[in-house]
């Protein structure tokens, strides 16, 4: 929230609350603080050329090597492994 005159205004939903001098005296202030939105999720395997033994599910490909990356599952607390075949480029996820 930020101040606009005598009110506190939420940047997300525009909810407004009147300012209270007693409550503000107890608040911690951090100068230069800014909101850049949600942080980017780093993936240590993204762009990696490391492969692992994983047979390609394509009927016309007999490769047993695939690149992989870990991606967070939306709304979940665990990750999903995404594979890309080194021979034919087919993509699939760990089941």
XYZ file of C-alpha atoms in Angstrom:
95
model
C 0.000 0.000 0.000
C 1.059 3.565 -0.550
C -0.200 6.905 0.679
C -2.273 9.376 -1.270
C -2.967 12.370 0.926
C -4.920 11.196 3.985
C -5.506 7.626 2.750
C -3.615 4.388 2.211
C -4.277 2.883 -1.241
C -3.558 -0.686 -2.362
C -1.760 -0.813 -5.730
C -3.324 -4.180 -6.576
C -7.011 -3.696 -5.828
C -7.294 0.086 -5.170
C -8.742 -0.575 -1.673
C -8.513 2.545 0.497
C -8.062 2.938 4.250
C -7.830 6.209 6.190
C -4.371 7.018 7.552
C -3.814 6.568 11.310
C -0.884 8.482 12.827
C -0.594 6.090 15.823
C -0.485 2.997 13.617
C 2.011 4.606 11.232
C 4.368 5.437 14.105
C 4.771 1.692 14.737
C 5.508 0.867 11.064
C 8.978 0.144 9.732
C 9.968 2.249 6.730
C 12.301 1.096 3.986
C 13.378 3.934 1.721
C 13.737 3.025 -1.913
C 11.520 -0.046 -1.625
C 9.723 -0.855 -4.858
C 7.426 -3.518 -6.211
C 8.703 -5.238 -9.363
C 5.888 -7.780 -9.433
C 6.323 -11.505 -8.956
C 9.924 -12.726 -8.888
C 11.179 -14.819 -11.783
C 11.587 -18.502 -11.011
C 15.134 -19.629 -11.679
C 15.738 -23.037 -13.189
C 19.269 -24.345 -12.863
C 18.714 -26.813 -15.704
C 17.305 -24.250 -18.189
C 19.582 -23.996 -21.216
C 21.588 -26.941 -19.997
C 23.111 -29.324 -22.528
C 23.174 -32.120 -19.957
C 21.330 -35.225 -21.066
C 20.067 -38.284 -19.295
C 19.053 -41.768 -20.333
C 15.352 -41.536 -21.135
C 13.807 -43.378 -24.100
C 11.947 -41.209 -26.611
C 8.209 -42.057 -26.794
C 8.014 -41.307 -30.554
C 7.275 -44.450 -32.584
C 9.764 -43.541 -35.336
C 12.665 -42.605 -32.989
C 14.933 -45.074 -31.230
C 16.926 -42.521 -29.182
C 17.469 -43.196 -25.505
C 18.893 -39.744 -24.601
C 17.003 -36.559 -23.747
C 17.711 -33.066 -22.464
C 15.583 -32.128 -19.475
C 14.534 -29.187 -17.350
C 12.600 -28.871 -14.117
C 9.542 -26.626 -14.118
C 7.370 -25.738 -11.113
C 3.862 -27.141 -11.392
C 1.304 -24.287 -11.312
C -0.433 -24.149 -7.959
C 1.543 -27.088 -6.644
C 4.451 -27.535 -4.330
C 6.445 -29.861 -6.571
C 8.153 -29.763 -9.953
C 7.623 -31.548 -13.250
C 10.518 -32.769 -15.393
C 10.205 -31.797 -19.085
C 12.172 -33.813 -21.649
C 13.329 -33.043 -25.207
C 14.681 -35.867 -27.361
C 18.224 -35.159 -28.600
C 17.504 -36.931 -31.928
C 14.014 -35.905 -33.087
C 13.228 -32.944 -30.787
C 9.979 -34.422 -29.434
C 8.931 -32.974 -26.076
C 7.181 -34.778 -23.235
C 6.896 -34.631 -19.480
C 7.648 -37.133 -16.785
C 4.579 -39.199 -15.950
